JSON list of N, CA and C in Angstrom, two decimals:
[
{"chain": "A", "resi": 23, "resn": "MET", "atom": "N", "xyz": [0.85, -1.17, 0.00]},
{"chain": "A", "resi": 23, "resn": "MET", "atom": "CA", "xyz": [0.00, 0.00, 0.00]},
{"chain": "A", "resi": 23, "resn": "MET", "atom": "C", "xyz": [0.90, 1.23, 0.00]},
{"chain": "A", "resi": 24, "resn": "HIS", "atom": "N", "xyz": [0.45, 2.29, -0.62]},
{"chain": "A", "resi": 24, "resn": "HIS", "atom": "CA", "xyz": [1.16, 3.57, -0.64]},
{"chain": "A", "resi": 24, "resn": "HIS", "atom": "C", "xyz": [0.16, 4.66, -0.27]},
{"chain": "A", "resi": 25, "resn": "TYR", "atom": "N", "xyz": [0.40, 5.32, 0.85]},
{"chain": "A", "resi": 25, "resn": "TYR", "atom": "CA", "xyz": [-0.47, 6.39, 1.31]},
{"chain": "A", "resi": 25, "resn": "TYR", "atom": "C", "xyz": [0.11, 7.73, 0.86]},
{"chain": "A", "resi": 26, "resn": "VAL", "atom": "N", "xyz": [-0.74, 8.61, 0.37]},
{"chain": "A", "resi": 26, "resn": "VAL", "atom": "CA", "xyz": [-0.33, 9.96, -0.01]},
{"chain": "A", "resi": 26, "resn": "VAL", "atom": "C", "xyz": [-1.18, 10.93, 0.80]},
{"chain": "A", "resi": 27, "resn": "ILE", "atom": "N", "xyz": [-0.53, 11.82, 1.53]},
{"chain": "A", "resi": 27, "resn": "ILE", "atom": "CA", "xyz": [-1.22, 12.79, 2.37]},
{"chain": "A", "resi": 27, "resn": "ILE", "atom": "C", "xyz": [-0.99, 14.17, 1.79]},
{"chain": "A", "resi": 28, "resn": "ALA", "atom": "N", "xyz": [-2.10, 14.86, 1.49]},
{"chain": "A", "resi": 28, "resn": "ALA", "atom": "CA", "xyz": [-2.01, 16.23, 0.97]},
{"chain": "A", "resi": 28, "resn": "ALA", "atom": "C", "xyz": [-1.83, 17.18, 2.13]},
{"chain": "A", "resi": 29, "resn": "GLY", "atom": "N", "xyz": [-0.70, 17.85, 2.16]},
{"chain": "A", "resi": 29, "resn": "GLY", "atom": "CA", "xyz": [-0.35, 18.75, 3.25]},
{"chain": "A", "resi": 29, "resn": "GLY", "atom": "C", "xyz": [0.87, 18.24, 3.98]},
{"chain": "A", "resi": 30, "resn": "ALA", "atom": "N", "xyz": [1.55, 19.12, 4.66]},
{"chain": "A", "resi": 30, "resn": "ALA", "atom": "CA", "xyz": [2.75, 18.72, 5.39]},
{"chain": "A", "resi": 30, "resn": "ALA", "atom": "C", "xyz": [2.84, 19.43, 6.73]},
{"chain": "A", "resi": 31, "resn": "GLY", "atom": "N", "xyz": [1.70, 19.88, 7.23]},
{"chain": "A", "resi": 31, "resn": "GLY", "atom": "CA", "xyz": [1.67, 20.55, 8.52]},
{"chain": "A", "resi": 31, "resn": "GLY", "atom": "C", "xyz": [1.53, 19.57, 9.66]},
{"chain": "A", "resi": 32, "resn": "PRO", "atom": "N", "xyz": [1.29, 20.07, 10.86]},
{"chain": "A", "resi": 32, "resn": "PRO", "atom": "CA", "xyz": [1.19, 19.21, 12.04]},
{"chain": "A", "resi": 32, "resn": "PRO", "atom": "C", "xyz": [0.12, 18.12, 11.93]},
{"chain": "A", "resi": 33, "resn": "ALA", "atom": "N", "xyz": [-1.03, 18.43, 11.37]},
{"chain": "A", "resi": 33, "resn": "ALA", "atom": "CA", "xyz": [-2.09, 17.42, 11.24]},
{"chain": "A", "resi": 33, "resn": "ALA", "atom": "C", "xyz": [-1.67, 16.32, 10.27]},
{"chain": "A", "resi": 34, "resn": "ALA", "atom": "N", "xyz": [-1.02, 16.70, 9.18]},
{"chain": "A", "resi": 34, "resn": "ALA", "atom": "CA", "xyz": [-0.56, 15.71, 8.20]},
{"chain": "A", "resi": 34, "resn": "ALA", "atom": "C", "xyz": [0.51, 14.81, 8.81]},
{"chain": "A", "resi": 35, "resn": "VAL", "atom": "N", "xyz": [1.42, 15.40, 9.56]},
{"chain": "A", "resi": 35, "resn": "VAL", "atom": "CA", "xyz": [2.46, 14.60, 10.21]},
{"chain": "A", "resi": 35, "resn": "VAL", "atom": "C", "xyz": [1.85, 13.66, 11.24]},
{"chain": "A", "resi": 36, "resn": "ALA", "atom": "N", "xyz": [0.86, 14.13, 11.99]},
{"chain": "A", "resi": 36, "resn": "ALA", "atom": "CA", "xyz": [0.17, 13.27, 12.96]},
{"chain": "A", "resi": 36, "resn": "ALA", "atom": "C", "xyz": [-0.53, 12.12, 12.25]},
{"chain": "A", "resi": 37, "resn": "ALA", "atom": "N", "xyz": [-1.15, 12.41, 11.11]},
{"chain": "A", "resi": 37, "resn": "ALA", "atom": "CA", "xyz": [-1.81, 11.35, 10.33]},
{"chain": "A", "resi": 37, "resn": "ALA", "atom": "C", "xyz": [-0.78, 10.33, 9.84]},
{"chain": "A", "resi": 38, "resn": "ALA", "atom": "N", "xyz": [0.37, 10.80, 9.38]},
{"chain": "A", "resi": 38, "resn": "ALA", "atom": "CA", "xyz": [1.42, 9.90, 8.91]},
{"chain": "A", "resi": 38, "resn": "ALA", "atom": "C", "xyz": [1.94, 9.03, 10.05]},
{"chain": "A", "resi": 39, "resn": "GLU", "atom": "N", "xyz": [2.12, 9.62, 11.22]},
{"chain": "A", "resi": 39, "resn": "GLU", "atom": "CA", "xyz": [2.58, 8.84, 12.38]},
{"chain": "A", "resi": 39, "resn": "GLU", "atom": "C", "xyz": [1.56, 7.78, 12.77]},
{"chain": "A", "resi": 40, "resn": "HIS", "atom": "N", "xyz": [0.28, 8.13, 12.72]},
{"chain": "A", "resi": 40, "resn": "HIS", "atom": "CA", "xyz": [-0.77, 7.17, 13.05]},
{"chain": "A", "resi": 40, "resn": "HIS", "atom": "C", "xyz": [-0.81, 6.05, 12.02]},
{"chain": "A", "resi": 41, "resn": "LEU", "atom": "N", "xyz": [-0.71, 6.41, 10.74]},
{"chain": "A", "resi": 41, "resn": "LEU", "atom": "CA", "xyz": [-0.67, 5.38, 9.69]},
{"chain": "A", "resi": 41, "resn": "LEU", "atom": "C", "xyz": [0.52, 4.45, 9.89]},
{"chain": "A", "resi": 42, "resn": "ARG", "atom": "N", "xyz": [1.66, 5.00, 10.26]},
{"chain": "A", "resi": 42, "resn": "ARG", "atom": "CA", "xyz": [2.85, 4.18, 10.47]},
{"chain": "A", "resi": 42, "resn": "ARG", "atom": "C", "xyz": [2.63, 3.19, 11.60]},
{"chain": "A", "resi": 43, "resn": "GLN", "atom": "N", "xyz": [1.92, 3.60, 12.65]},
{"chain": "A", "resi": 43, "resn": "GLN", "atom": "CA", "xyz": [1.61, 2.68, 13.76]},
{"chain": "A", "resi": 43, "resn": "GLN", "atom": "C", "xyz": [0.71, 1.55, 13.30]},
{"chain": "A", "resi": 44, "resn": "LEU", "atom": "N", "xyz": [-0.23, 1.88, 12.40]},
{"chain": "A", "resi": 44, "resn": "LEU", "atom": "CA", "xyz": [-1.17, 0.87, 11.91]},
{"chain": "A", "resi": 44, "resn": "LEU", "atom": "C", "xyz": [-0.57, -0.02, 10.84]},
{"chain": "A", "resi": 45, "resn": "ASP", "atom": "N", "xyz": [0.36, 0.52, 10.06]},
{"chain": "A", "resi": 45, "resn": "ASP", "atom": "CA", "xyz": [0.90, -0.19, 8.91]},
{"chain": "A", "resi": 45, "resn": "ASP", "atom": "C", "xyz": [2.38, 0.16, 8.76]},
{"chain": "A", "resi": 46, "resn": "SER", "atom": "N", "xyz": [3.24, -0.66, 9.35]},
{"chain": "A", "resi": 46, "resn": "SER", "atom": "CA", "xyz": [4.67, -0.34, 9.37]},
{"chain": "A", "resi": 46, "resn": "SER", "atom": "C", "xyz": [5.38, -0.64, 8.06]},
{"chain": "A", "resi": 47, "resn": "ASP", "atom": "N", "xyz": [4.73, -1.32, 7.13]},
{"chain": "A", "resi": 47, "resn": "ASP", "atom": "CA", "xyz": [5.39, -1.72, 5.89]},
{"chain": "A", "resi": 47, "resn": "ASP", "atom": "C", "xyz": [5.09, -0.83, 4.69]},
{"chain": "A", "resi": 48, "resn": "SER", "atom": "N", "xyz": [4.04, -0.06, 4.74]},
{"chain": "A", "resi": 48, "resn": "SER", "atom": "CA", "xyz": [3.63, 0.73, 3.58]},
{"chain": "A", "resi": 48, "resn": "SER", "atom": "C", "xyz": [4.42, 2.02, 3.45]},
{"chain": "A", "resi": 49, "resn": "GLU", "atom": "N", "xyz": [4.44, 2.56, 2.24]},
{"chain": "A", "resi": 49, "resn": "GLU", "atom": "CA", "xyz": [5.09, 3.83, 1.97]},
{"chain": "A", "resi": 49, "resn": "GLU", "atom": "C", "xyz": [4.12, 4.97, 2.28]},
{"chain": "A", "resi": 50, "resn": "ILE", "atom": "N", "xyz": [4.64, 6.05, 2.87]},
{"chain": "A", "resi": 50, "resn": "ILE", "atom": "CA", "xyz": [3.83, 7.23, 3.18]},
{"chain": "A", "resi": 50, "resn": "ILE", "atom": "C", "xyz": [4.51, 8.44, 2.57]},
{"chain": "A", "resi": 51, "resn": "THR", "atom": "N", "xyz": [3.76, 9.20, 1.78]},
{"chain": "A", "resi": 51, "resn": "THR", "atom": "CA", "xyz": [4.29, 10.41, 1.14]},
{"chain": "A", "resi": 51, "resn": "THR", "atom": "C", "xyz": [3.47, 11.60, 1.57]},
{"chain": "A", "resi": 52, "resn": "LEU", "atom": "N", "xyz": [4.15, 12.65, 2.03]},
{"chain": "A", "resi": 52, "resn": "LEU", "atom": "CA", "xyz": [3.50, 13.92, 2.36]},
{"chain": "A", "resi": 52, "resn": "LEU", "atom": "C", "xyz": [3.80, 14.90, 1.23]},
{"chain": "A", "resi": 53, "resn": "ILE", "atom": "N", "xyz": [2.77, 15.55, 0.74]},
{"chain": "A", "resi": 53, "resn": "ILE", "atom": "CA", "xyz": [2.94, 16.54, -0.33]},
{"chain": "A", "resi": 53, "resn": "ILE", "atom": "C", "xyz": [2.46, 17.88, 0.19]},
{"chain": "A", "resi": 54, "resn": "GLY", "atom": "N", "xyz": [3.38, 18.84, 0.21]},
{"chain": "A", "resi": 54, "resn": "GLY", "atom": "CA", "xyz": [3.04, 20.17, 0.70]},
{"chain": "A", "resi": 54, "resn": "GLY", "atom": "C", "xyz": [3.67, 21.25, -0.15]},
{"chain": "A", "resi": 55, "resn": "ALA", "atom": "N", "xyz": [3.18, 22.45, -0.02]},
{"chain": "A", "resi": 55, "resn": "ALA", "atom": "CA", "xyz": [3.68, 23.57, -0.83]},
{"chain": "A", "resi": 55, "resn": "ALA", "atom": "C", "xyz": [4.88, 24.27, -0.18]},
{"chain": "A", "resi": 56, "resn": "GLN", "atom": "N", "xyz": [5.24, 23.87, 1.03]},
{"chain": "A", "resi": 56, "resn": "GLN", "atom": "CA", "xyz": [6.33, 24.52, 1.73]},
{"chain": "A", "resi": 56, "resn": "GLN", "atom": "C", "xyz": [7.67, 24.17, 1.07]},
{"chain": "A", "resi": 57, "resn": "ALA", "atom": "N", "xyz": [8.57, 25.14, 1.04]},
{"chain": "A", "resi": 57, "resn": "ALA", "atom": "CA", "xyz": [9.90, 24.92, 0.48]},
{"chain": "A", "resi": 57, "resn": "ALA", "atom": "C", "xyz": [10.83, 24.25, 1.49]},
{"chain": "A", "resi": 58, "resn": "GLN", "atom": "N", "xyz": [10.49, 24.29, 2.78]},
{"chain": "A", "resi": 58, "resn": "GLN", "atom": "CA", "xyz": [11.32, 23.70, 3.82]},
{"chain": "A", "resi": 58, "resn": "GLN", "atom": "C", "xyz": [10.59, 22.52, 4.46]},
{"chain": "A", "resi": 59, "resn": "LEU", "atom": "N", "xyz": [11.33, 21.76, 5.26]},
{"chain": "A", "resi": 59, "resn": "LEU", "atom": "CA", "xyz": [10.72, 20.64, 5.97]},
{"chain": "A", "resi": 59, "resn": "LEU", "atom": "C", "xyz": [9.67, 21.16, 6.95]},
{"chain": "A", "resi": 60, "resn": "PRO", "atom": "N", "xyz": [8.65, 20.35, 7.23]},
{"chain": "A", "resi": 60, "resn": "PRO", "atom": "CA", "xyz": [7.65, 20.77, 8.23]},
{"chain": "A", "resi": 60, "resn": "PRO", "atom": "C", "xyz": [8.33, 20.97, 9.59]},
{"chain": "A", "resi": 61, "resn": "TYR", "atom": "N", "xyz": [7.91, 22.00, 10.31]},
{"chain": "A", "resi": 61, "resn": "TYR", "atom": "CA", "xyz": [8.52, 22.30, 11.60]},
{"chain": "A", "resi": 61, "resn": "TYR", "atom": "C", "xyz": [7.43, 22.69, 12.60]},
{"chain": "A", "resi": 62, "resn": "SER", "atom": "N", "xyz": [7.79, 22.58, 13.86]},
{"chain": "A", "resi": 62, "resn": "SER", "atom": "CA", "xyz": [6.88, 22.93, 14.94]},
{"chain": "A", "resi": 62, "resn": "SER", "atom": "C", "xyz": [7.04, 24.40, 15.29]},
{"chain": "A", "resi": 63, "resn": "ARG", "atom": "N", "xyz": [5.99, 25.16, 15.12]},
{"chain": "A", "resi": 63, "resn": "ARG", "atom": "CA", "xyz": [6.06, 26.58, 15.50]},
{"chain": "A", "resi": 63, "resn": "ARG", "atom": "C", "xyz": [6.21, 26.74, 17.01]},
{"chain": "A", "resi": 64, "resn": "MET", "atom": "N", "xyz": [5.71, 25.78, 17.75]},
{"chain": "A", "resi": 64, "resn": "MET", "atom": "CA", "xyz": [5.83, 25.84, 19.21]},
{"chain": "A", "resi": 64, "resn": "MET", "atom": "C", "xyz": [7.28, 25.70, 19.67]},
{"chain": "A", "resi": 65, "resn": "ALA", "atom": "N", "xyz": [8.15, 25.12, 18.83]},
{"chain": "A", "resi": 65, "resn": "ALA", "atom": "CA", "xyz": [9.55, 24.91, 19.20]},
{"chain": "A", "resi": 65, "resn": "ALA", "atom": "C", "xyz": [10.43, 26.12, 18.89]},
{"chain": "A", "resi": 66, "resn": "ILE", "atom": "N", "xyz": [9.93, 27.10, 18.15]},
{"chain": "A", "resi": 66, "resn": "ILE", "atom": "CA", "xyz": [10.75, 28.23, 17.73]},
{"chain": "A", "resi": 66, "resn": "ILE", "atom": "C", "xyz": [11.38, 28.98, 18.91]},
{"chain": "A", "resi": 67, "resn": "PRO", "atom": "N", "xyz": [10.65, 29.29, 19.99]},
{"chain": "A", "resi": 67, "resn": "PRO", "atom": "CA", "xyz": [11.30, 29.98, 21.11]},
{"chain": "A", "resi": 67, "resn": "PRO", "atom": "C", "xyz": [12.47, 29.18, 21.70]},
{"chain": "A", "resi": 68, "resn": "TYR", "atom": "N", "xyz": [12.34, 27.86, 21.75]},
{"chain": "A", "resi": 68, "resn": "TYR", "atom": "CA", "xyz": [13.41, 27.02, 22.28]},
{"chain": "A", "resi": 68, "resn": "TYR", "atom": "C", "xyz": [14.63, 27.04, 21.35]},
{"chain": "A", "resi": 69, "resn": "TYR", "atom": "N", "xyz": [14.36, 27.06, 20.05]},
{"chain": "A", "resi": 69, "resn": "TYR", "atom": "CA", "xyz": [15.45, 27.15, 19.07]},
{"chain": "A", "resi": 69, "resn": "TYR", "atom": "C", "xyz": [16.15, 28.50, 19.18]},
{"chain": "A", "resi": 70, "resn": "LEU", "atom": "N", "xyz": [15.38, 29.58, 19.25]},
{"chain": "A", "resi": 70, "resn": "LEU", "atom": "CA", "xyz": [15.97, 30.92, 19.32]},
{"chain": "A", "resi": 70, "resn": "LEU", "atom": "C", "xyz": [16.76, 31.15, 20.60]},
{"chain": "A", "resi": 71, "resn": "SER", "atom": "N", "xyz": [16.35, 30.49, 21.69]},
{"chain": "A", "resi": 71, "resn": "SER", "atom": "CA", "xyz": [17.07, 30.64, 22.96]},
{"chain": "A", "resi": 71, "resn": "SER", "atom": "C", "xyz": [18.26, 29.70, 23.06]},
{"chain": "A", "resi": 72, "resn": "GLY", "atom": "N", "xyz": [18.43, 28.82, 22.07]},
{"chain": "A", "resi": 72, "resn": "GLY", "atom": "CA", "xyz": [19.56, 27.90, 22.07]},
{"chain": "A", "resi": 72, "resn": "GLY", "atom": "C", "xyz": [19.33, 26.63, 22.86]},
{"chain": "A", "resi": 73, "resn": "LYS", "atom": "N", "xyz": [18.11, 26.40, 23.34]},
{"chain": "A", "resi": 73, "resn": "LYS", "atom": "CA", "xyz": [17.83, 25.20, 24.14]},
{"chain": "A", "resi": 73, "resn": "LYS", "atom": "C", "xyz": [17.76, 23.94, 23.28]},
{"chain": "A", "resi": 74, "resn": "ILE", "atom": "N", "xyz": [17.41, 24.09, 22.00]},
{"chain": "A", "resi": 74, "resn": "ILE", "atom": "CA", "xyz": [17.39, 22.96, 21.07]},
{"chain": "A", "resi": 74, "resn": "ILE", "atom": "C", "xyz": [18.04, 23.41, 19.77]},
{"chain": "A", "resi": 75, "resn": "GLY", "atom": "N", "xyz": [18.51, 22.44, 18.99]},
{"chain": "A", "resi": 75, "resn": "GLY", "atom": "CA", "xyz": [19.05, 22.73, 17.67]},
{"chain": "A", "resi": 75, "resn": "GLY", "atom": "C", "xyz": [17.94, 22.80, 16.64]},
{"chain": "A", "resi": 76, "resn": "GLN", "atom": "N", "xyz": [18.30, 23.19, 15.43]},
{"chain": "A", "resi": 76, "resn": "GLN", "atom": "CA", "xyz": [17.31, 23.31, 14.36]},
{"chain": "A", "resi": 76, "resn": "GLN", "atom": "C", "xyz": [16.59, 21.99, 14.11]},
{"chain": "A", "resi": 77, "resn": "GLU", "atom": "N", "xyz": [17.32, 20.87, 14.21]},
{"chain": "A", "resi": 77, "resn": "GLU", "atom": "CA", "xyz": [16.69, 19.57, 13.98]},
{"chain": "A", "resi": 77, "resn": "GLU", "atom": "C", "xyz": [15.59, 19.29, 15.00]},
{"chain": "A", "resi": 78, "resn": "GLY", "atom": "N", "xyz": [15.63, 19.93, 16.15]},
{"chain": "A", "resi": 78, "resn": "GLY", "atom": "CA", "xyz": [14.60, 19.75, 17.17]},
{"chain": "A", "resi": 78, "resn": "GLY", "atom": "C", "xyz": [13.28, 20.42, 16.82]},
{"chain": "A", "resi": 79, "resn": "THR", "atom": "N", "xyz": [13.27, 21.24, 15.80]},
{"chain": "A", "resi": 79, "resn": "THR", "atom": "CA", "xyz": [12.03, 21.91, 15.39]},
{"chain": "A", "resi": 79, "resn": "THR", "atom": "C", "xyz": [11.29, 21.12, 14.32]},
{"chain": "A", "resi": 80, "resn": "HIS", "atom": "N", "xyz": [11.96, 20.15, 13.70]},
{"chain": "A", "resi": 80, "resn": "HIS", "atom": "CA", "xyz": [11.32, 19.39, 12.62]},
{"chain": "A", "resi": 80, "resn": "HIS", "atom": "C", "xyz": [10.24, 18.45, 13.15]},
{"chain": "A", "resi": 81, "resn": "LEU", "atom": "N", "xyz": [9.16, 18.35, 12.40]},
{"chain": "A", "resi": 81, "resn": "LEU", "atom": "CA", "xyz": [8.07, 17.45, 12.78]},
{"chain": "A", "resi": 81, "resn": "LEU", "atom": "C", "xyz": [8.37, 16.05, 12.30]}
]
């Protein structure tokens, strides 16, 4: 099976994570209009203060 999720925001990432729990063998593709990887806006203050690295903001 190959799942395609339209969007790459937090809800899409949550859907992909849930699908992965249900089906660990299938391919999952997220399609979004963003030029960068999906990131958590809630993590930005921690990144700016140096508490986490940039990789810590990725969803």
